[in-house]
Amino acid sequence: MSRKLLKSGLIVSSMTLLSRLLGLLRDIVIAHLMGAGAAADLFFFANKIPNFLRRLFAEGAFAQAFVPVLTEYERTKSVDQIKTLIAAVSGTLGTIVTVITILGVLGSSVITALFGFGWFLEWWHGGEEAYKFELASLMLKITFPYLWFITFTALSGAILNTLGKFAVAAFTPVFLNIAIIGCALFVSPHLAQPEIGLAMGVLIGGMIQFLFQIPFLRKEKLLVKPTWNWKHPGVVKIRTLMIPALFGVSVSQINLLLDTLIASFLQTGSISWLYYSDRLLEFPLGLFGIAIATVILPSLSASHVSQENNHFAKTLDWGIRMVCFLGFPAMLGLIVLAEPMLRVLFMRGEFAMQDVSMASMSLWAYGSGLLSFMMVKVLAPGYYSRQDTRTPVKYGIIAMLSNMVLNIIFAIPYGYVGLAIATTISATLNACLLWFGLYRSGVYQVQKNSLSVLLRIVFSGLTMAAGLALFNPSLSEWAQFALFDAALKLFALITAAVIGYFMVLLLIGLRPHHFKVSADND
């Protein structure tokens, strides 16, 4: 089973890597086009709202509720019953999301006033920057329908993942990045307001992602006609699980929206600096954390249905070990190399050295919580696979309330960096609560060799970070490098860090058998 999980994880990580690389290229293009000014703030705002709802209705709460139920049907029901479930879910969820999408387009000004309240006040009082509110409302009308397309994309992706077809869903986000890059290069330069071209790219990308997955569903003979069936037993179970999960699985997204709300009162560029640092955080988070969480959810759900409690615990433990193995050095590398990565990736066009310096501070804050963000992604399936969505909600409420308080505490003295600090602390609290809840209920027991493995990972990661810090030039030196020389230097540092990390692990006795689900030996 561990070999199958590793294979699935590699497939998802490989496809995610391609998507994240194109995502970085997209952000490089956007940084060159708009830098970290008002136009960038407005686009990131208009893009963030439908993406937040996407994680509520699509990739987040819905997937966590739908996959366990679909797995149960796959194991215990007939093919016709599975098709009926998919038709009922797609028709019921589709109708709800259609209504929300229409309301979102019509009420874009209200949504903008709610989450960009600082801009709304400026508009209300007729200030010089009143245009921000008006333009953000217009762009939100363009980006909001993305929610409709991506919801059905996530539905089909969840079906394919349950069948073990992970590559299709993992590859699909590539098309969104291609669409935004294409519009940035060929549409935005011809518009008086280039950010509108980027908003069009979001909408087009959503349409392409939706159309791409249809042939794969047809191949699996699961492309069915959606039907409204609110009282279908499977739909009842999914919505019962999904309602609390809407909050529990999306705590980090709600926290990010709170950050956006407060940042609208801060200096121009705050939203953009937070965005660029968050984008670098999302790269390893998606590559490792989300990929591992994606592949263990069907396995955990199957173990729960089969009542294989021991295998359930070992699978979850495998996910934790893998996240620490990959996430801990990534976290340290992100902190040490924050400035050179931002300089190499984004410092061109409208994105200046000052923006590198400002974004690096929020990246340090976000980066220190990378492992916590990953742990939340991996620990949450331990609840949702058992169709328990209520417990994470309690922990989510605690984490979100703590984030609200910490936002006020840290934003006053540290501005936008304080928002990142608060998000990191609340994510760490959420991860600790999720872990303790699983341990206390007896669902998760630490495997015999896990503590030894984790200690070796920590030692190797700290050794790697010390070496990086020793050979990393100062920001003033990075600023003097030509772009090609800076990129070559950064690549050399990252390569040396990866090699050094694995060499130290080998020297202190870590071997492949430590990452097998059934491994109990040291």
Coordinates of C-alpha atoms in Angstrom, one line a residue:
M1 CA 0.0 0.0 0.0
S2 CA 2.8 2.4 0.8
R3 CA 4.2 1.9 -2.7
K4 CA 0.8 2.7 -4.2
L5 CA 0.6 5.8 -2.0
L6 CA 4.1 6.9 -3.0
K7 CA 3.2 6.3 -6.7
S8 CA 0.0 8.3 -6.4
G9 CA 1.8 11.0 -4.5
L10 CA 4.5 11.3 -7.1
I11 CA 1.9 11.6 -9.9
V12 CA 0.0 14.4 -8.0
S13 CA 3.3 16.1 -7.1
S14 CA 4.6 16.0 -10.6
M15 CA 1.4 17.5 -12.1
T16 CA 1.3 20.0 -9.2
L17 CA 4.9 20.9 -9.9
L18 CA 4.1 21.7 -13.5
S19 CA 1.1 23.8 -12.4
R20 CA 3.0 25.6 -9.7
L21 CA 5.9 26.4 -12.1
L22 CA 3.4 27.9 -14.5
G23 CA 1.8 29.7 -11.6
L24 CA 5.1 31.3 -10.7
L25 CA 5.6 32.3 -14.4
R26 CA 2.1 33.8 -14.2
D27 CA 3.0 35.8 -11.1
I28 CA 6.3 36.9 -12.7
V29 CA 4.3 38.2 -15.7
I30 CA 1.8 40.0 -13.4
A31 CA 4.7 41.5 -11.3
H32 CA 6.3 42.8 -14.5
L33 CA 3.0 44.2 -15.8
M34 CA 1.7 45.8 -12.6
G35 CA 4.3 45.5 -9.8
A36 CA 2.9 45.8 -6.3
G37 CA 0.8 48.9 -6.8
A38 CA -2.9 49.7 -6.7
A39 CA -3.7 47.8 -10.0
A40 CA -2.1 44.7 -8.6
D41 CA -4.0 45.1 -5.3
L42 CA -7.3 45.3 -7.2
F43 CA -6.7 42.2 -9.3
F44 CA -5.6 40.1 -6.4
F45 CA -8.7 41.2 -4.5
A46 CA -11.0 40.3 -7.4
N47 CA -9.3 36.9 -7.8
K48 CA -9.3 36.1 -4.1
I49 CA -13.0 36.2 -3.5
P50 CA -14.1 33.5 -6.0
N51 CA -11.0 31.5 -5.1
F52 CA -12.2 31.6 -1.4
L53 CA -15.6 30.4 -2.4
R54 CA -14.0 27.7 -4.7
R55 CA -12.3 26.2 -1.6
L56 CA -15.6 26.3 0.3
F57 CA -17.9 24.8 -2.4
A58 CA -15.4 22.9 -4.5
E59 CA -11.9 21.8 -3.5
G60 CA -12.2 22.2 0.3
A61 CA -15.4 21.3 2.2
F62 CA -17.1 19.6 -0.7
A63 CA -14.2 17.3 -1.6
Q64 CA -13.8 16.3 2.1
A65 CA -17.4 15.4 2.4
F66 CA -18.0 13.9 -1.1
V67 CA -15.0 11.6 -1.4
P68 CA -15.7 9.5 1.7
V69 CA -19.4 9.1 0.7
L70 CA -18.4 8.2 -2.9
T71 CA -15.9 5.7 -1.6
E72 CA -18.5 4.1 0.5
Y73 CA -20.8 3.8 -2.5
E74 CA -18.0 2.4 -4.7
R75 CA -17.4 -0.3 -2.1
T76 CA -21.0 -1.2 -1.2
K77 CA -23.3 -0.1 -4.0
S78 CA -23.9 -0.9 -7.7
V79 CA -22.7 1.1 -10.7
D80 CA -26.2 2.5 -11.3
Q81 CA -26.5 3.7 -7.7
I82 CA -23.1 5.4 -8.1
K83 CA -24.3 7.1 -11.2
T84 CA -27.5 8.2 -9.5
L85 CA -25.5 9.7 -6.6
I86 CA -23.2 11.6 -9.0
A87 CA -26.3 12.9 -11.0
A88 CA -28.0 14.0 -7.8
V89 CA -24.9 15.7 -6.3
S90 CA -24.0 17.5 -9.6
G91 CA -27.6 18.7 -10.1
T92 CA -28.1 19.8 -6.5
L93 CA -24.7 21.4 -5.9
G94 CA -24.8 22.9 -9.4
T95 CA -28.1 24.6 -8.8
I96 CA -27.0 26.1 -5.5
V97 CA -23.7 27.3 -7.0
T98 CA -25.5 28.8 -10.1
V99 CA -27.7 30.9 -7.8
I100 CA -24.7 32.0 -5.7
T101 CA -22.8 32.9 -8.9
I102 CA -25.7 35.0 -10.2
L103 CA -26.1 36.8 -6.8
G104 CA -22.3 37.3 -6.7
V105 CA -22.2 39.0 -10.1
L106 CA -25.2 41.2 -9.4
G107 CA -24.0 42.0 -5.9
S108 CA -20.3 42.5 -6.6
S109 CA -20.5 46.0 -5.2
V110 CA -21.8 44.7 -1.9
I111 CA -19.1 42.0 -1.7
T112 CA -16.4 44.6 -2.5
A113 CA -17.7 46.9 0.2
L114 CA -17.7 44.0 2.7
F115 CA -14.2 42.7 2.1
G116 CA -12.6 45.9 0.8
F117 CA -14.2 48.2 3.3
G118 CA -11.3 50.7 3.3
W119 CA -11.8 51.3 -0.4
F120 CA -15.6 51.6 0.1
L121 CA -15.1 54.3 2.7
E122 CA -12.8 56.2 0.3
W123 CA -15.5 56.0 -2.4
W124 CA -18.3 56.9 0.0
H125 CA -16.4 60.1 1.0
G126 CA -15.4 60.9 -2.6
G127 CA -11.7 60.5 -1.9
E128 CA -8.9 60.5 -4.5
E129 CA -8.8 56.7 -4.5
A130 CA -12.5 56.1 -4.9
Y131 CA -11.8 54.5 -8.2
K132 CA -10.4 51.4 -6.4
F133 CA -13.8 50.5 -5.1
E134 CA -15.4 51.0 -8.5
L135 CA -12.8 49.1 -10.4
A136 CA -12.7 46.2 -7.9
S137 CA -16.5 45.8 -8.2
L138 CA -16.2 45.7 -12.0
M139 CA -13.4 43.1 -12.0
L140 CA -15.3 41.0 -9.5
K141 CA -18.2 40.8 -11.9
I142 CA -15.8 39.3 -14.4
T143 CA -14.0 36.8 -12.1
F144 CA -17.0 35.6 -10.0
P145 CA -18.4 33.2 -12.7
Y146 CA -15.1 31.3 -12.3
L147 CA -16.7 29.8 -9.2
W148 CA -19.3 28.0 -11.4
F149 CA -16.8 26.4 -13.7
I150 CA -14.4 25.4 -11.0
T151 CA -17.1 23.8 -8.9
F152 CA -17.9 21.3 -11.6
T153 CA -14.2 20.9 -12.3
A154 CA -13.6 20.0 -8.6
L155 CA -16.6 17.6 -8.7
S156 CA -15.2 15.6 -11.7
G157 CA -11.7 15.8 -10.2
A158 CA -13.0 14.2 -6.9
I159 CA -14.7 11.4 -8.8
L160 CA -11.5 10.7 -10.8
N161 CA -9.4 10.8 -7.6
T162 CA -11.7 8.3 -5.9
L163 CA -11.1 6.0 -8.9
G164 CA -7.3 6.4 -8.5
K165 CA -7.0 8.7 -11.6
F166 CA -5.0 11.5 -9.8
A167 CA -3.1 12.9 -12.8
V168 CA -6.1 14.5 -14.6
A169 CA -7.3 16.6 -11.6
A170 CA -3.7 17.5 -10.7
F171 CA -2.9 18.6 -14.2
T172 CA -6.1 20.7 -14.7
P173 CA -4.9 23.9 -13.0
V174 CA -2.2 24.3 -15.7
F175 CA -4.9 25.7 -18.0
L176 CA -5.8 28.5 -15.6
N177 CA -2.2 29.7 -15.5
I178 CA -1.9 29.4 -19.3
A179 CA -5.1 31.5 -19.7
I180 CA -4.0 34.3 -17.3
I181 CA -0.5 34.4 -18.9
G182 CA -2.0 34.5 -22.4
C183 CA -4.3 37.4 -21.4
A184 CA -1.5 39.2 -19.6
L185 CA 0.7 39.1 -22.7
F186 CA -1.9 39.5 -25.5
V187 CA -4.9 41.3 -24.0
S188 CA -3.8 43.5 -21.1
P189 CA -1.3 45.6 -23.2
H190 CA -4.2 46.8 -25.4
L191 CA -6.4 47.9 -22.5
A192 CA -6.4 51.2 -20.6
Q193 CA -6.6 49.2 -17.4
P194 CA -4.5 46.0 -17.8
E195 CA -5.8 44.4 -14.7
I196 CA -9.2 43.8 -16.5
G197 CA -7.4 41.6 -19.0
L198 CA -6.1 39.5 -16.1
A199 CA -9.6 39.1 -14.8
M200 CA -10.7 37.9 -18.2
G201 CA -7.9 35.3 -18.0
V202 CA -9.4 33.9 -14.8
L203 CA -12.8 33.5 -16.4
I204 CA -11.4 31.9 -19.5
G205 CA -9.2 29.6 -17.5
G206 CA -12.1 28.3 -15.5
M207 CA -14.0 27.5 -18.7
I208 CA -11.1 25.5 -20.1
Q209 CA -10.6 23.5 -16.9
F210 CA -14.2 22.6 -16.9
L211 CA -14.2 21.4 -20.5
F212 CA -10.9 19.5 -20.1
Q213 CA -12.2 16.9 -17.6
I214 CA -15.4 16.0 -19.5
P215 CA -13.8 13.4 -21.8
F216 CA -12.2 11.6 -18.9
L217 CA -15.5 11.3 -17.1
R218 CA -17.1 10.0 -20.3
K219 CA -14.2 7.4 -20.6
E220 CA -15.1 6.2 -17.1
K221 CA -18.8 6.1 -18.1
L222 CA -19.6 8.5 -15.3
L223 CA -20.7 11.5 -17.3
V224 CA -24.3 11.7 -16.2
K225 CA -27.1 14.2 -16.6
P226 CA -27.4 16.4 -13.4
T227 CA -30.7 16.2 -11.6
W228 CA -32.0 18.1 -8.6
N229 CA -32.5 15.7 -5.7
W230 CA -32.1 17.4 -2.4
K231 CA -33.4 14.3 -0.5
H232 CA -31.3 11.7 -2.1
P233 CA -29.7 9.7 0.8
G234 CA -26.1 10.4 -0.5
V235 CA -26.8 14.1 -1.0
V236 CA -28.3 14.2 2.5
K237 CA -25.2 12.6 4.0
I238 CA -22.9 14.9 1.9
R239 CA -24.6 18.1 2.8
T240 CA -24.8 17.0 6.5
L241 CA -21.0 16.5 6.4
M242 CA -20.4 19.6 4.2
I243 CA -22.2 22.2 6.2
P244 CA -19.8 22.1 9.2
A245 CA -16.9 21.4 6.9
L246 CA -17.6 24.6 5.0
F247 CA -16.2 26.4 8.1
G248 CA -13.7 23.8 9.4
V249 CA -11.7 23.1 6.3
S250 CA -11.6 26.7 5.1
V251 CA -10.4 28.4 8.3
S252 CA -7.1 29.5 6.6
Q253 CA -9.0 31.0 3.7
I254 CA -11.3 32.9 6.0
N255 CA -8.2 34.2 7.8
L256 CA -6.7 35.3 4.5
L257 CA -9.9 37.2 3.7
L258 CA -9.7 38.9 7.1
D259 CA -6.2 39.8 6.2
T260 CA -7.4 41.4 3.0
L261 CA -10.1 43.4 4.8
I262 CA -7.6 44.8 7.2
A263 CA -5.0 45.3 4.5
S264 CA -7.4 47.5 2.6
F265 CA -6.9 50.1 5.4
L266 CA -3.1 49.8 5.2
Q267 CA -0.6 51.4 2.8
T268 CA -0.9 50.8 -0.9
G269 CA 1.0 47.6 -1.8
S270 CA 0.1 45.7 1.4
I271 CA -2.3 43.3 -0.4
S272 CA 0.3 42.7 -3.2
W273 CA 3.2 42.1 -0.8
L274 CA 1.0 39.6 1.1
Y275 CA 0.0 38.0 -2.2
Y276 CA 3.5 37.5 -3.6
S277 CA 4.8 36.0 -0.3
D278 CA 1.7 33.8 -0.1
R279 CA 2.3 32.6 -3.7
L280 CA 5.8 31.4 -2.8
L281 CA 4.3 29.7 0.3
E282 CA 1.7 28.0 -1.9
F283 CA 4.3 26.4 -4.1
P284 CA 5.6 23.8 -1.5
L285 CA 2.2 23.7 0.2
G286 CA 0.6 22.4 -3.0
L287 CA 3.6 20.3 -4.1
F288 CA 3.8 18.4 -0.8
G289 CA 1.0 19.1 1.6
I290 CA -2.0 19.2 -0.6
A291 CA -0.6 16.4 -2.8
I292 CA -0.1 14.0 0.2
A293 CA -3.5 15.0 1.6
T294 CA -5.2 14.3 -1.8
V295 CA -3.8 10.7 -2.1
I296 CA -4.4 9.6 1.5
L297 CA -8.1 10.7 1.7
P298 CA -9.4 7.9 -0.5
S299 CA -7.2 5.4 1.3
L300 CA -8.3 6.6 4.7
S301 CA -11.9 6.5 3.6
A302 CA -11.5 2.9 2.3
S303 CA -9.9 1.8 5.6
H304 CA -12.7 3.4 7.6
V305 CA -15.4 1.6 5.5
S306 CA -13.5 -1.7 5.8
Q307 CA -13.0 -1.0 9.6
E308 CA -9.2 -1.5 9.2
N309 CA -8.4 0.8 12.2
N310 CA -4.7 -0.2 12.3
H311 CA -4.1 0.5 8.7
F312 CA -6.0 3.8 9.0
A313 CA -3.6 4.9 11.8
K314 CA -0.6 3.8 9.8
T315 CA -1.7 5.6 6.7
L316 CA -2.2 8.8 8.6
D317 CA 1.1 8.4 10.3
W318 CA 2.7 7.9 6.8
G319 CA 1.2 11.2 5.7
I320 CA 2.6 13.0 8.7
R321 CA 6.1 11.5 8.2
M322 CA 6.1 12.5 4.5
V323 CA 4.9 16.0 5.2
C324 CA 7.6 16.5 7.8
F325 CA 10.2 14.9 5.5
L326 CA 9.4 17.3 2.7
G327 CA 7.9 20.2 4.5
F328 CA 10.4 21.0 7.2
P329 CA 13.4 21.6 4.9
A330 CA 11.1 23.5 2.5
M331 CA 10.0 25.7 5.4
L332 CA 13.6 26.5 6.4
G333 CA 14.7 27.1 2.9
L334 CA 11.8 29.5 2.3
I335 CA 12.8 31.5 5.3
V336 CA 16.5 31.7 4.6
L337 CA 16.1 32.3 0.8
A338 CA 13.1 34.6 1.0
E339 CA 14.8 37.7 -0.4
P340 CA 16.8 36.0 -3.2
M341 CA 13.7 34.1 -4.4
L342 CA 11.6 37.2 -4.5
R343 CA 14.4 39.1 -6.2
V344 CA 14.9 36.5 -8.9
L345 CA 11.3 35.7 -9.6
F346 CA 9.6 39.1 -9.4
M347 CA 12.1 42.0 -9.5
R348 CA 11.6 43.3 -13.0
G349 CA 9.3 45.9 -14.7
E350 CA 7.2 47.6 -12.1
F351 CA 8.4 45.3 -9.2
A352 CA 11.3 47.2 -7.5
M353 CA 13.8 46.2 -4.9
Q354 CA 11.7 47.9 -2.2
D355 CA 8.9 45.5 -3.1
V356 CA 11.4 42.6 -2.7
S357 CA 12.3 43.9 0.8
M358 CA 8.7 44.5 1.8
A359 CA 7.4 41.1 0.5
S360 CA 10.2 39.2 2.1
M361 CA 9.2 40.3 5.6
S362 CA 5.7 38.8 5.2
L363 CA 7.2 35.7 3.5
W364 CA 9.4 35.2 6.7
A365 CA 6.2 35.3 8.7
Y366 CA 4.2 33.0 6.4
G367 CA 7.1 30.7 5.8
S368 CA 7.6 30.0 9.5
G369 CA 4.1 28.4 9.5
L370 CA 4.5 26.3 6.3
L371 CA 4.7 23.0 8.2
S372 CA 1.6 24.0 10.2
F373 CA -0.3 24.7 7.0
M374 CA 0.7 21.3 5.7
M375 CA -0.2 19.6 8.9
V376 CA -3.7 21.0 8.7
K377 CA -4.1 19.7 5.2
V378 CA -2.9 16.2 6.2
L379 CA -4.6 15.9 9.6
A380 CA -8.1 17.1 8.4
P381 CA -8.6 13.9 6.3
G382 CA -8.3 11.9 9.5
Y383 CA -11.6 13.4 10.5
Y384 CA -13.4 13.8 7.1
S385 CA -12.6 10.2 6.0
R386 CA -14.5 9.0 9.1
Q387 CA -17.3 11.4 8.1
D388 CA -16.7 13.5 11.2
T389 CA -16.9 17.2 10.2
R390 CA -18.1 18.6 13.5
T391 CA -14.9 18.2 15.5
P392 CA -12.7 20.2 13.1
V393 CA -15.3 23.0 13.2
K394 CA -14.8 23.4 16.9
Y395 CA -11.1 23.7 16.4
G396 CA -11.6 25.9 13.4
I397 CA -13.7 28.4 15.4
I398 CA -11.0 28.6 18.1
A399 CA -8.3 29.1 15.4
M400 CA -10.3 31.8 13.6
L401 CA -11.2 33.7 16.8
S402 CA -7.5 33.6 17.8
N403 CA -6.6 35.0 14.4
M404 CA -9.0 37.9 14.7
V405 CA -7.5 38.8 18.1
L406 CA -3.9 38.3 16.9
N407 CA -4.6 40.4 13.7
I408 CA -5.5 43.4 15.9
I409 CA -2.5 42.8 18.3
F410 CA 0.1 42.4 15.5
A411 CA -1.3 44.6 12.8
I412 CA -1.0 47.8 14.9
P413 CA 2.8 47.7 15.4
Y414 CA 3.8 45.6 12.4
G415 CA 1.2 46.4 9.7
Y416 CA 0.8 43.8 6.9
V417 CA 3.6 41.7 8.4
G418 CA 1.5 41.4 11.6
L419 CA -1.3 39.9 9.5
A420 CA 1.0 37.2 8.3
I421 CA 2.2 36.5 11.8
A422 CA -1.3 36.2 13.1
T423 CA -2.2 33.8 10.3
T424 CA 0.8 31.6 11.0
I425 CA 0.1 31.4 14.8
S426 CA -3.6 30.5 14.2
A427 CA -2.7 27.8 11.7
T428 CA -0.2 26.3 14.2
L429 CA -2.9 26.3 16.9
N430 CA -5.3 24.6 14.4
A431 CA -2.8 21.9 13.5
C432 CA -2.1 21.2 17.2
L433 CA -5.8 20.9 18.0
L434 CA -6.4 18.6 15.1
W435 CA -3.5 16.3 16.1
F436 CA -4.5 16.2 19.8
G437 CA -8.1 15.4 18.9
L438 CA -7.0 12.4 16.8
Y439 CA -4.6 11.2 19.4
R440 CA -7.1 11.6 22.3
S441 CA -9.8 9.7 20.5
G442 CA -7.5 6.8 19.8
V443 CA -7.8 7.2 16.0
Y444 CA -4.1 8.1 15.6
Q445 CA -1.3 6.5 17.4
V446 CA 2.3 7.4 16.8
Q447 CA 4.1 4.5 15.1
K448 CA 7.2 3.0 16.8
N449 CA 9.8 4.6 14.5
S450 CA 8.1 7.9 13.8
L451 CA 9.7 9.9 16.6
S452 CA 13.2 8.7 15.6
V453 CA 12.4 9.7 12.0
L454 CA 11.2 13.1 12.9
L455 CA 14.3 13.9 15.1
R456 CA 16.5 13.0 12.2
I457 CA 14.5 15.2 9.8
V458 CA 14.8 18.1 12.3
F459 CA 18.6 17.7 12.7
S460 CA 19.2 17.4 8.9
G461 CA 16.9 20.4 8.2
L462 CA 18.7 22.6 10.7
T463 CA 22.1 21.6 9.3
M464 CA 20.9 22.4 5.8
A465 CA 19.5 25.8 6.9
A466 CA 22.8 26.7 8.7
G467 CA 24.7 26.0 5.5
L468 CA 22.3 28.1 3.4
A469 CA 22.6 31.0 5.8
L470 CA 26.4 30.8 5.7
F471 CA 26.7 31.0 1.9
N472 CA 23.7 33.2 1.2
P473 CA 24.8 36.7 0.0
S474 CA 23.2 39.8 1.5
L475 CA 20.2 41.5 -0.2
S476 CA 22.4 44.4 -1.4
E477 CA 24.7 41.8 -3.1
W478 CA 21.7 40.1 -4.7
A479 CA 20.6 43.5 -6.0
Q480 CA 23.9 43.9 -7.9
F481 CA 23.7 40.6 -9.6
A482 CA 22.4 40.5 -13.2
L483 CA 19.2 38.5 -13.5
F484 CA 20.9 35.4 -15.1
D485 CA 23.7 35.4 -12.5
A486 CA 21.2 35.8 -9.6
A487 CA 19.1 32.9 -11.0
L488 CA 22.2 30.7 -11.4
K489 CA 23.3 31.5 -7.9
L490 CA 19.9 30.8 -6.4
F491 CA 19.7 27.5 -8.3
A492 CA 23.1 26.5 -7.0
L493 CA 22.1 27.3 -3.4
I494 CA 18.9 25.3 -3.7
T495 CA 20.6 22.3 -5.3
A496 CA 23.3 22.3 -2.7
A497 CA 20.8 22.5 0.0
V498 CA 18.7 19.6 -1.3
I499 CA 21.8 17.4 -1.8
G500 CA 23.2 18.4 1.7
Y501 CA 19.8 17.6 3.3
F502 CA 19.6 14.1 1.9
M503 CA 23.3 13.4 2.5
V504 CA 22.9 14.2 6.2
L505 CA 19.8 12.1 6.4
L506 CA 21.7 9.1 4.9
L507 CA 24.6 9.7 7.3
I508 CA 22.4 9.6 10.4
G509 CA 20.7 6.4 9.3
L510 CA 17.4 7.4 7.6
R511 CA 16.4 4.8 4.9
P512 CA 13.4 4.3 2.5
H513 CA 11.9 1.6 4.7
H514 CA 11.1 4.4 7.3
F515 CA 8.5 5.7 4.8
K516 CA 6.5 2.5 4.4
V517 CA 3.0 2.4 5.8
S518 CA 3.7 -1.0 7.4
A519 CA 7.1 -0.1 8.7
D520 CA 7.5 -0.7 12.4
N521 CA 11.3 -1.1 12.5
D522 CA 13.8 1.5 13.2

